[in-house]
Amino acid sequence: MNLDIAALKTIKRPDLLQMYYYLRLTRTLEDRITALYRQGRIVGGVYTSNGMEAISVAYASVLERDDIIAPFHRDMGAFLVRGITPGEVIAQYLGKRGGPTKGKDGNVHIGDLKRGIIGFVSHLADNLPVATGVALAFRLRGESRVVVTNTGDGGTSRGDFHEAMNFAAVRKLPVVFFCNNNQYAYSTPLSLQMAVRDVVDRARAYGMPGEIVDGNDLAAVYLSAQGAVHRARAGEGPTFIECKTMRMHGHSEHDSAKYVPRKLLEEWKQKDPIPKAERLLQELGYADEAHFREVEDRVKKEVEAGVEFAEKSPLPEGPETLEGVFATEDEVTR
Ligand SMILES: Cc1ncc(C[n+]2csc(CCOP(=O)(O)OP(=O)(O)O)c2C)c(N)n1
Ligand SMILES: [Mg+2]
């Protein structure tokens, strides 16, 4: 996607500034969680979206309150945009009652139907048929709501991906499929898991429009997501958006990622989405260095307040383990 100034100017200044804030919040929060992990405070894995934050921040930012997301394990930005607080996220990681699963899970399996978030289960691409099913429900009820879902490049090699894509395309359902192509699925590079060069080619096989976008460019992802969500809401069916990006850490914090060439990481470091967004904001005359420092201070304070909240939050008591396990009637019919 080639962005000209006229296209960029269609994004309202407050929206761009808000996305920049969420970009910084996501980075600062995940860095803090990584530090907690290294201090031995977190049991289990820590999967971050470091260097890829623009994708989930942007797609979540185009949605209406009633829309639904079915995210995957590198979508922290989307959780925050939908209103999950840093304190809740840290409490989740510490297994505390204050987390969205009330201590039932220790990482990114965050679901909250009140905030339009379908909980992610570990099985790759399982969220896609669920998203398609939700989109079918919207269609059958005559609602103009949209679902956005996301998976990794590796996830697109799973059968569930293809079933979801095919069904959604045939029925022209209001769902947008994102793919974070960060070039690795754990230690497997893209070239060893698919024979096509671009993941987007897979969408064309199902007769669905597909786009390639620079996943480190906040504005580009936003505009692409906006177009796709608009088409979905207008009854024109699903879109597949491949975001080219790079996984800057190991698969998880326990993985040193020695198998990733250092040169590749150095190249992508130059394309970090945060400085990129800052350059854009400056070029458009929307913000300056002082604003960036203000946001930096603000998010640091918010994340530290989150750590305090999570530390104070109690561990769950026995009977609470059954709460929220089965959907209530209200949740099912919403
Ligand atoms: C069906 C299935 N197979 C294997 C795994 C183990 N696993 C978890 S994440 C992952 C790599 C995922 O790669 P990708 O989809 O590219 O997402 P990324 O982590 O790179 O963002 C694997 C193999 C799993 N969770 N589910
Ligand atoms: Mg990947």
XYZ file of C-alpha atoms and ligand atoms in Angstrom:
361
model
C 0.000 0.000 0.000
C 1.436 3.363 -0.992
C 0.407 6.055 1.412
C 0.131 9.571 0.137
C -0.337 12.578 2.324
C -4.029 12.875 1.409
C -4.658 9.322 2.642
C -2.721 9.964 5.847
C -4.702 13.128 6.507
C -7.926 11.114 6.544
C -6.808 9.746 9.914
C -7.945 12.249 12.509
C -5.215 13.770 14.670
C -6.769 12.604 17.984
C -7.072 9.064 16.609
C -3.426 9.000 15.550
C -2.297 10.427 18.886
C -4.399 7.893 20.754
C -2.894 5.038 18.747
C 0.590 6.367 19.480
C -0.258 6.322 23.192
C -1.414 2.682 22.954
C 1.724 1.781 21.012
C 3.875 3.120 23.855
C 1.651 1.579 26.520
C 1.889 -1.842 24.878
C 5.705 -1.689 24.586
C 6.184 -0.446 28.156
C 3.752 -2.983 29.596
C 5.297 -5.940 27.779
C 8.830 -4.824 28.686
C 7.732 -4.672 32.335
C 6.192 -8.152 32.122
C 9.466 -9.425 30.610
C 11.362 -7.909 33.550
C 8.976 -9.623 35.994
C 9.575 -12.900 34.154
C 13.346 -12.488 34.469
C 12.904 -11.882 38.189
C 11.193 -15.268 38.409
C 7.854 -13.673 39.290
C 5.921 -15.256 36.431
C 5.294 -18.953 36.091
C 4.849 -20.026 32.477
C 5.634 -18.360 29.182
C 5.744 -14.705 28.238
C 4.931 -14.026 24.586
C 5.340 -10.440 23.535
C 4.477 -8.422 20.461
C 7.722 -6.437 20.695
C 8.268 -4.677 17.353
C 4.835 -5.758 16.101
C 2.625 -3.623 18.343
C 1.296 -1.413 15.535
C -0.787 -4.246 14.104
C -3.125 -4.977 16.982
C -3.249 -1.346 18.132
C -4.344 -0.288 14.641
C -6.917 -2.979 13.920
C -8.556 -2.582 17.337
C -8.678 1.190 16.866
C -10.918 1.066 13.802
C -13.635 -0.964 15.513
C -16.919 0.122 17.047
C -17.731 -0.788 20.636
C -20.118 -3.592 19.591
C -17.635 -5.292 17.273
C -15.737 -8.384 18.373
C -12.093 -9.382 18.256
C -10.732 -12.931 18.272
C -7.020 -12.235 18.819
C -3.960 -14.492 19.033
C -0.925 -14.487 21.314
C 0.755 -11.284 20.064
C -2.179 -8.886 20.274
C -1.566 -7.075 23.563
C -2.285 -3.738 21.903
C -5.817 -4.869 21.033
C -6.535 -5.880 24.636
C -5.482 -2.429 25.833
C -7.437 -0.572 23.161
C -10.550 -2.552 24.132
C -10.164 -1.414 27.721
C -8.239 -4.140 29.526
C -5.999 -2.222 31.950
C -2.255 -2.796 32.509
C -3.098 -3.824 36.085
C -5.481 -6.515 34.863
C -2.891 -7.833 32.406
C -0.163 -8.027 35.061
C -2.586 -9.638 37.530
C -3.372 -12.192 34.821
C 0.343 -12.968 34.431
C 0.740 -13.302 38.194
C -2.283 -15.621 38.406
C -4.146 -13.147 40.625
C -7.864 -12.628 41.090
C -7.626 -9.176 39.509
C -6.848 -10.630 36.067
C -9.572 -11.105 33.425
C -9.597 -14.893 34.013
C -9.482 -14.286 37.798
C -6.331 -16.330 38.211
C -7.285 -19.278 36.017
C -4.599 -18.585 33.433
C -1.116 -17.123 33.564
C -0.670 -15.340 30.278
C -2.347 -14.114 27.097
C -5.514 -16.218 27.132
C -7.521 -13.153 27.955
C -11.197 -13.229 27.112
C -13.897 -10.792 28.112
C -17.153 -10.783 26.191
C -18.277 -7.541 27.862
C -15.360 -5.857 26.113
C -15.879 -7.836 22.908
C -12.870 -10.129 23.273
C -13.085 -13.833 22.479
C -10.541 -15.630 24.670
C -7.602 -17.089 22.784
C -6.951 -20.817 23.150
C -3.415 -22.047 22.460
C -4.225 -24.215 19.456
C -3.031 -22.164 16.527
C -5.719 -20.743 14.241
C -8.566 -22.186 16.330
C -9.710 -18.607 16.844
C -10.429 -18.226 13.113
C -13.389 -20.626 12.736
C -14.778 -19.144 15.959
C -14.510 -15.641 14.479
C -16.225 -16.882 11.318
C -19.002 -18.403 13.433
C -19.502 -15.130 15.276
C -19.682 -13.329 11.926
C -22.309 -15.839 10.773
C -24.329 -15.107 13.925
C -24.176 -11.367 13.163
C -25.408 -12.056 9.648
C -28.272 -14.311 10.801
C -29.379 -11.728 13.365
C -29.205 -8.911 10.834
C -26.660 -6.983 12.927
C -24.102 -4.708 11.317
C -21.267 -5.845 13.579
C -17.829 -6.976 12.434
C -15.286 -9.483 13.758
C -11.532 -9.050 13.416
C -9.284 -12.016 13.992
C -5.540 -12.534 13.765
C -3.054 -15.365 13.446
C 0.635 -15.833 12.737
C 2.265 -17.004 9.514
C 2.547 -20.446 11.129
C -1.148 -20.421 11.987
C -2.020 -20.089 8.298
C -0.595 -23.580 7.667
C -3.263 -25.146 9.870
C -6.489 -26.655 8.549
C -8.673 -24.409 10.705
C -7.323 -21.387 8.862
C -8.439 -22.760 5.494
C -11.859 -23.886 6.699
C -12.535 -20.497 8.248
C -11.354 -18.590 5.172
C -13.344 -20.721 2.763
C -16.602 -20.580 4.703
C -16.306 -16.843 5.315
C -15.626 -16.156 1.636
C -18.467 -18.358 0.354
C -20.954 -16.737 2.715
C -19.447 -13.227 2.391
C -19.339 -12.916 6.175
C -18.383 -9.726 8.044
C -14.978 -10.888 9.244
C -11.474 -9.518 8.678
C -8.579 -11.959 8.841
C -5.241 -10.521 9.880
C -1.943 -12.358 9.630
C 1.118 -11.197 11.543
C 3.779 -12.490 9.205
C 6.794 -12.147 11.499
C 8.791 -14.589 9.348
C 9.126 -17.303 11.963
C 6.850 -19.854 13.575
C 8.872 -20.637 16.679
C 12.217 -21.680 15.072
C 10.798 -22.446 11.616
C 11.438 -19.737 9.007
C 8.700 -18.999 6.505
C 10.566 -20.718 3.633
C 10.405 -24.050 5.481
C 6.687 -23.961 6.155
C 5.098 -22.740 2.915
C 6.031 -22.748 -0.766
C 4.368 -19.422 -1.541
C 6.368 -16.250 -1.011
C 3.530 -14.152 0.319
C 0.964 -15.521 2.751
C -1.628 -13.355 1.003
C -1.586 -15.785 -1.950
C -3.543 -18.146 0.245
C -6.453 -15.689 0.396
C -6.716 -15.471 -3.366
C -7.258 -19.233 -3.494
C -10.527 -18.666 -1.635
C -11.698 -15.777 -3.781
C -11.163 -13.281 -1.012
C -9.500 -9.882 -1.435
C -6.049 -9.856 0.083
C -3.663 -7.046 0.909
C -0.051 -6.827 1.963
C 0.729 -4.075 4.400
C 3.819 -2.869 6.259
C 2.982 -4.199 9.723
C 5.369 -1.742 11.378
C 3.531 1.235 9.926
C 0.713 2.235 12.263
C -1.037 4.435 9.713
C -0.787 1.865 6.929
C -2.283 -0.905 9.064
C -5.012 1.446 10.287
C -6.051 2.477 6.773
C -5.993 -1.088 5.532
C -8.038 -2.314 8.509
C -10.458 0.576 8.084
C -11.129 -0.324 4.442
C -11.611 -4.002 5.259
C -13.902 -3.320 8.219
C -15.926 -0.921 6.102
C -16.362 -3.560 3.362
C -17.316 -6.207 5.918
C -19.897 -3.921 7.510
C -21.320 -3.042 4.100
C -21.988 -6.731 3.393
C -19.127 -7.085 0.899
C -17.521 -9.983 2.744
C -14.172 -10.816 4.303
C -10.654 -9.522 3.597
C -7.295 -11.041 4.385
C -4.521 -8.649 5.445
C -0.944 -9.859 5.592
C 1.178 -7.629 7.797
C 4.888 -7.969 7.050
C 6.770 -7.649 10.290
C 9.480 -9.284 12.385
C 9.522 -11.079 15.710
C 12.183 -9.109 17.602
C 12.391 -11.400 20.651
C 12.453 -15.168 20.963
C 9.240 -17.057 20.396
C 8.789 -16.638 24.116
C 11.108 -15.116 26.712
C 12.611 -18.553 27.425
C 13.789 -18.799 23.795
C 17.100 -17.077 22.949
C 16.229 -17.206 19.206
C 19.832 -18.053 18.291
C 18.520 -19.434 15.018
C 17.463 -15.946 13.792
C 20.294 -14.203 11.872
C 21.445 -11.127 13.865
C 21.649 -9.149 10.626
C 17.935 -9.643 10.033
C 17.129 -8.347 13.502
C 19.410 -5.339 13.031
C 17.672 -4.518 9.752
C 14.248 -4.677 11.385
C 15.378 -2.661 14.398
C 15.628 0.258 11.963
C 11.962 -0.246 11.120
C 10.704 -0.153 14.725
C 7.050 0.993 14.698
C 7.476 3.515 17.533
C 10.080 5.853 15.979
C 8.267 5.343 12.679
C 5.013 6.627 14.199
C 6.894 9.506 15.816
C 8.368 10.568 12.473
C 4.885 10.504 10.952
C 3.369 12.559 13.773
C 6.134 15.123 13.406
C 5.818 15.275 9.621
C 2.082 15.862 9.893
C 2.704 18.523 12.528
C 0.558 16.613 15.042
C 3.133 16.177 17.831
C 6.681 16.992 18.892
C 9.438 15.552 21.089
C 7.899 17.083 24.210
C 4.668 15.196 23.539
C 6.549 11.921 23.069
C 8.337 12.374 26.429
C 5.012 13.187 28.105
C 3.456 9.982 26.761
C 6.535 8.021 27.840
C 6.216 9.322 31.418
C 2.482 8.757 31.477
C 2.648 5.117 30.339
C 5.497 4.340 32.756
C 3.372 5.632 35.638
C 0.331 3.680 34.428
C 2.321 0.470 34.149
C 3.870 0.917 37.613
C 0.396 1.556 39.037
C -0.611 -1.679 37.287
C 2.208 -3.604 38.987
C 1.056 -2.250 42.345
C -2.566 -3.212 41.631
C -1.550 -6.733 40.584
C 0.706 -7.243 43.579
C -2.054 -6.217 45.963
C -4.629 -8.382 44.204
C -5.226 -11.644 46.129
C -4.777 -15.123 44.753
C -8.133 -16.795 43.968
C -9.861 -18.924 46.593
C -11.029 -22.487 45.862
C -14.722 -21.919 44.916
C -13.731 -19.119 42.548
C -12.152 -21.646 40.223
C -15.657 -22.462 38.942
C -16.639 -18.860 38.257
C -16.649 -17.786 34.620
C -16.060 -21.304 33.349
C -19.469 -21.611 31.713
C -21.083 -18.742 29.779
C -24.130 -17.194 31.412
C -27.369 -16.899 29.463
C -26.753 -13.179 29.167
C -23.342 -13.752 27.583
C -24.678 -16.345 25.151
C -27.522 -14.173 23.884
C -25.602 -10.897 23.766
C -1.936 -26.511 16.590
C -0.718 -26.050 17.323
N 0.503 -26.522 16.984
C 1.609 -26.099 17.653
C 1.501 -25.213 18.680
C 2.753 -24.746 19.430
N 3.066 -23.380 19.036
C 2.620 -22.321 19.734
S 2.997 -20.843 19.028
C 3.814 -21.634 17.766
C 4.433 -20.823 16.644
C 3.424 -19.934 16.040
O 3.949 -19.281 14.931
P 3.106 -18.213 14.194
O 1.743 -18.704 13.891
O 3.923 -17.756 13.050
O 2.940 -17.054 15.276
P 4.107 -16.232 15.990
O 4.354 -16.909 17.313
O 5.295 -16.247 15.113
O 3.556 -14.861 16.172
C 3.772 -23.010 17.891
C 4.384 -23.974 16.960
C 0.211 -24.734 19.015
N 0.021 -23.854 19.987
N -0.873 -25.168 18.323
Mg 5.202 -16.176 13.004
